[in-house]
Coordinates of C-alpha atoms and ligand atoms in Angstrom, one line a residue:
M1 CA 18.1 -54.3 85.0
V2 CA 16.1 -56.2 82.5
S3 CA 13.5 -53.9 80.9
L4 CA 9.7 -54.7 80.8
T5 CA 9.9 -54.9 77.0
V6 CA 12.6 -57.6 77.2
L7 CA 10.6 -59.5 79.9
K8 CA 7.5 -59.4 77.7
A9 CA 9.5 -60.5 74.6
V10 CA 10.9 -63.6 76.3
K11 CA 7.5 -64.5 77.8
V12 CA 8.4 -64.9 81.4
T13 CA 5.9 -67.2 83.1
P14 CA 5.9 -68.5 86.7
A15 CA 6.8 -71.9 85.4
L16 CA 9.9 -70.5 83.7
I17 CA 10.9 -68.6 86.8
A18 CA 10.6 -71.7 88.9
R19 CA 12.6 -73.7 86.5
F20 CA 15.3 -71.1 86.4
A21 CA 15.5 -70.9 90.2
L22 CA 16.2 -74.6 90.3
L23 CA 19.0 -74.5 87.7
P24 CA 21.9 -74.1 90.3
F25 CA 20.8 -77.4 91.7
R26 CA 20.8 -79.3 88.5
R27 CA 23.6 -80.4 86.1
V28 CA 22.8 -78.2 83.2
Q29 CA 25.3 -77.6 80.4
N30 CA 23.6 -74.7 78.8
P31 CA 21.5 -72.7 81.2
C32 CA 20.5 -70.2 78.5
L33 CA 18.0 -72.8 77.3
Y34 CA 16.0 -72.3 80.4
C35 CA 16.7 -68.7 81.3
P36 CA 14.3 -65.8 80.5
G37 CA 17.3 -63.7 79.4
I38 CA 18.4 -62.0 82.6
C39 CA 21.5 -60.6 80.8
L40 CA 19.7 -59.3 77.7
A41 CA 19.9 -55.7 78.5
S42 CA 23.7 -55.9 78.6
C43 CA 24.1 -57.5 75.1
P44 CA 25.2 -54.9 72.6
T45 CA 24.2 -56.9 69.5
F46 CA 20.7 -57.4 71.0
L47 CA 20.4 -53.7 72.0
E48 CA 21.5 -52.6 68.6
S49 CA 19.2 -54.9 66.6
G50 CA 16.3 -55.5 68.9
N51 CA 16.4 -59.1 67.6
L52 CA 16.3 -61.9 70.2
A53 CA 18.2 -64.2 67.7
L54 CA 21.2 -61.8 68.2
S55 CA 21.2 -62.1 72.0
P56 CA 22.5 -64.7 74.4
L57 CA 19.2 -66.5 74.1
G58 CA 19.7 -66.8 70.3
Y59 CA 23.4 -67.5 70.3
S60 CA 23.1 -70.2 72.9
R61 CA 20.7 -72.0 70.6
S62 CA 22.7 -71.5 67.5
P63 CA 26.5 -72.0 67.5
A64 CA 26.6 -70.8 63.9
L65 CA 24.9 -67.5 64.8
W66 CA 27.2 -67.2 67.9
E67 CA 30.2 -67.7 65.7
E68 CA 29.2 -65.1 63.2
K69 CA 27.4 -62.4 65.2
C70 CA 28.3 -62.5 68.9
A71 CA 30.8 -59.8 69.6
K72 CA 32.6 -61.9 72.3
C73 CA 32.5 -58.8 74.4
W74 CA 31.8 -60.8 77.6
R75 CA 29.3 -58.3 78.9
C76 CA 26.6 -60.9 79.4
T77 CA 29.0 -62.9 81.6
L78 CA 29.0 -60.1 84.2
E79 CA 25.2 -60.3 84.5
C80 CA 24.6 -64.0 84.3
P81 CA 23.6 -65.2 87.8
L82 CA 24.7 -68.7 86.9
G83 CA 28.2 -67.7 85.8
Y84 CA 27.6 -69.0 82.2
K85 CA 30.4 -67.9 79.9
L86 CA 28.7 -67.7 76.5
P87 CA 31.8 -66.3 74.6
E88 CA 33.7 -69.5 75.4
A89 CA 30.7 -71.9 75.3
F90 CA 31.5 -73.2 71.8
G91 CA 34.6 -73.7 69.6
R92 CA 37.8 -75.6 70.2
P93 CA 40.2 -74.9 73.0
L94 CA 42.6 -72.1 72.0
K95 CA 46.3 -72.5 72.7
I96 CA 48.3 -69.5 73.8
E97 CA 52.0 -69.0 74.3
V98 CA 54.2 -66.2 75.5
E99 CA 57.6 -64.8 74.4
V100 CA 59.5 -62.6 76.8
V101 CA 61.3 -60.3 74.4
R102 CA 63.2 -58.6 77.1
G103 CA 62.9 -58.7 80.9
G104 CA 62.4 -55.6 83.0
V105 CA 60.3 -53.9 85.6
P106 CA 57.5 -53.4 84.8
L107 CA 57.0 -56.1 82.3
L108 CA 54.5 -54.9 79.6
V109 CA 52.4 -57.6 78.2
S110 CA 51.2 -57.2 74.6
V111 CA 48.8 -59.4 72.6
E112 CA 50.0 -60.3 69.1
G113 CA 47.8 -58.7 66.4
L114 CA 46.4 -56.2 68.9
D115 CA 48.9 -53.9 70.4
T116 CA 52.4 -55.0 69.8
E117 CA 53.5 -51.8 68.1
Y118 CA 52.2 -49.7 71.0
A119 CA 53.9 -52.0 73.4
E120 CA 57.3 -51.7 71.7
K121 CA 57.1 -47.9 71.7
L122 CA 56.0 -47.7 75.3
S123 CA 58.5 -50.2 76.6
E124 CA 61.3 -48.2 74.9
R125 CA 59.9 -44.9 76.3
L126 CA 59.6 -46.3 79.8
G127 CA 62.7 -48.6 79.8
A128 CA 60.3 -51.4 80.6
G129 CA 60.4 -55.1 79.8
L130 CA 58.2 -56.6 77.0
A131 CA 56.4 -59.9 76.6
V132 CA 54.2 -60.9 73.7
V133 CA 51.3 -63.3 74.1
R134 CA 50.3 -65.2 70.9
G135 CA 46.9 -66.7 70.1
L136 CA 44.9 -64.8 72.7
D137 CA 43.1 -62.3 70.5
T138 CA 41.2 -65.1 68.9
R139 CA 39.3 -65.6 72.2
Y140 CA 37.9 -62.1 71.8
T141 CA 37.2 -62.2 68.1
R142 CA 36.2 -65.8 67.1
G143 CA 35.5 -66.9 70.7
G144 CA 36.2 -70.3 72.3
P145 CA 37.7 -71.6 75.6
L146 CA 41.3 -71.2 76.4
D147 CA 43.4 -74.3 76.5
R148 CA 44.0 -74.8 80.3
R149 CA 47.5 -76.2 80.1
S150 CA 48.8 -73.4 77.8
L151 CA 47.1 -70.8 80.0
E152 CA 48.9 -72.2 83.0
R153 CA 52.3 -72.2 81.2
V154 CA 51.8 -68.6 80.3
R155 CA 50.8 -67.6 83.8
K156 CA 53.8 -69.4 85.3
R157 CA 56.2 -67.7 82.9
L158 CA 54.9 -64.3 83.8
A159 CA 54.7 -65.0 87.5
V160 CA 58.5 -64.7 87.9
F161 CA 58.4 -61.0 87.1
A162 CA 57.8 -58.5 89.9
K163 CA 55.4 -56.2 88.2
V164 CA 53.4 -57.2 85.1
L165 CA 51.1 -54.8 83.3
A166 CA 48.7 -55.7 80.5
L167 CA 48.2 -53.1 77.7
S168 CA 44.9 -54.5 76.6
P169 CA 41.7 -55.3 78.5
E170 CA 41.9 -58.7 76.8
A171 CA 45.3 -59.6 78.4
A172 CA 44.2 -58.3 81.8
H173 CA 40.9 -60.3 81.6
A174 CA 42.3 -63.6 80.3
L175 CA 45.6 -63.7 82.3
G176 CA 44.4 -61.9 85.5
L177 CA 46.9 -59.1 85.1
E178 CA 46.8 -55.5 86.2
F179 CA 45.7 -53.2 83.5
L180 CA 48.4 -50.7 82.5
P181 CA 46.1 -47.6 82.3
L182 CA 45.5 -48.0 86.1
H183 CA 49.2 -47.3 86.7
L184 CA 49.9 -44.2 84.6
S185 CA 51.0 -41.7 87.2
E186 CA 53.3 -44.2 89.0
L187 CA 54.9 -44.9 85.6
G188 CA 55.4 -41.1 85.2
V189 CA 53.1 -41.0 82.2
E190 CA 51.1 -37.8 81.7
I191 CA 48.0 -37.4 79.5
D192 CA 46.8 -34.1 77.9
H193 CA 43.3 -34.9 76.9
E194 CA 39.8 -33.7 77.7
G195 CA 36.6 -35.7 77.1
V196 CA 34.6 -38.8 77.8
V197 CA 36.3 -42.1 78.4
H198 CA 35.0 -45.5 77.3
I199 CA 35.0 -48.1 80.0
P200 CA 36.2 -51.4 78.4
C201 CA 33.5 -54.1 78.4
L202 CA 35.9 -56.6 79.9
L203 CA 36.8 -54.4 82.9
R204 CA 33.5 -52.7 83.7
G205 CA 34.0 -53.3 87.4
L206 CA 37.1 -51.0 87.3
E207 CA 35.4 -47.8 86.2
A208 CA 36.1 -45.8 89.3
R209 CA 39.8 -46.8 89.3
I210 CA 40.1 -46.1 85.6
I211 CA 38.8 -42.6 85.9
D212 CA 40.8 -41.9 89.0
S213 CA 44.0 -43.1 87.3
L214 CA 43.4 -41.0 84.2
R215 CA 42.7 -37.9 86.2
K216 CA 45.9 -38.4 88.3
A217 CA 47.8 -38.6 85.0
G218 CA 46.4 -35.2 84.0
A219 CA 43.4 -36.1 81.8
R220 CA 40.3 -34.0 82.2
I221 CA 37.6 -36.7 82.2
T222 CA 34.2 -35.3 81.6
G223 CA 32.2 -38.5 81.6
A224 CA 32.2 -42.3 81.1
D225 CA 30.7 -44.3 78.3
R226 CA 30.0 -47.7 80.0
D227 CA 27.2 -48.9 77.7
S228 CA 28.6 -49.2 74.3
C229 CA 30.9 -51.8 72.8
L230 CA 33.6 -50.8 70.4
K231 CA 33.1 -53.9 68.3
V232 CA 29.4 -53.2 67.8
K233 CA 28.9 -49.5 67.9
P234 CA 32.1 -47.5 67.8
R235 CA 31.9 -43.9 68.9
E236 CA 34.1 -41.1 67.5
Q237 CA 34.0 -38.7 70.4
V238 CA 35.3 -40.9 73.2
L239 CA 38.8 -42.0 74.4
Y240 CA 39.2 -45.7 74.2
L241 CA 41.4 -47.8 76.5
C242 CA 41.2 -50.7 74.1
P243 CA 44.1 -50.9 71.7
R244 CA 41.6 -52.4 69.2
A245 CA 40.3 -48.8 68.6
R246 CA 43.2 -48.3 66.3
Q247 CA 41.9 -50.9 63.8
L248 CA 38.8 -48.7 63.6
K249 CA 40.8 -45.5 63.3
L250 CA 39.5 -44.3 66.7
L251 CA 41.4 -42.6 69.4
S252 CA 43.0 -45.0 72.0
V253 CA 44.9 -43.9 75.1
Y254 CA 48.0 -45.4 73.5
D255 CA 47.8 -42.9 70.7
L256 CA 48.4 -40.3 73.5
I257 CA 51.1 -42.1 75.5
A258 CA 53.0 -44.5 73.1
R259 CA 54.5 -42.0 70.6
Ligands
SF4_301 S1 24.0 -66.0 79.8 FE1 23.0 -66.4 81.8 S2 21.7 -64.6 82.2 FE2 22.2 -64.6 80.0 S3 20.5 -65.8 79.0 FE3 22.2 -67.3 79.4 S4 21.7 -68.1 81.5 FE4 20.5 -66.3 81.2
SF4_302 S1 29.5 -61.8 74.5 FE1 28.6 -59.8 74.1 S2 27.6 -59.9 72.1 FE2 28.0 -62.0 72.8 S3 26.1 -62.6 73.8 FE3 27.4 -61.8 75.4 S4 26.9 -59.7 75.6 FE4 26.0 -60.4 73.6

């Protein structure tokens, strides 16, 4: 829900609302230019700073600011009624490629620069296959659209495997793969941990499945942090499912299961 403060800040007028209501019927490249900021309350850089320049409204007007300050967390895309994908609105198409290091069921998919060390340990522990996707992390750090052809090639390469599991929310989100932490108990993985779990920004719709899966694996989950973004406001007392937590010396689920 957009708060009253935000609505006042963006000066919502009947004319603005009428113009926004007509947007789906027009060919508009950048709907943020006309929007009162419906997604504002989901944007962590805006919530942290209170500065409209550091919100989708600001970023959509300034590619330079977008490049520097937008966290590329994709939270705004879940709220935007027009389906606008601001994290890939600017920048050059990003090519990705995949290397299947060894086949196996399941095939664990790692993103180079993000979770390869965890993936190698886990694949060894589970006797699973391993594939490494290159070039994907940039989409969630610098931002930009994925090169369609290379995306199709990666998808085709992975489609021949019976069960493919992504270690990171990034790989699950970009490639449409199942997220590994949703399959812990069927992999025979147990977790001895008690506390609050962070719901990854990219997979917010999976909260119930995530908590259920962690509990089935033995974790005592006492709550869910669904509002913060690791890249903007990291928290010490929560369990992250994002392998990126390691770069910030925070606890990720892989510190518990990929040892
Ligand atoms: S991303 Fe969508 S909801 Fe957010 S400001 Fe732009 S048009 Fe509005
Ligand atoms: S991607 Fe995240 S940080 Fe960037 S505008 Fe959207 S919600 Fe804000």
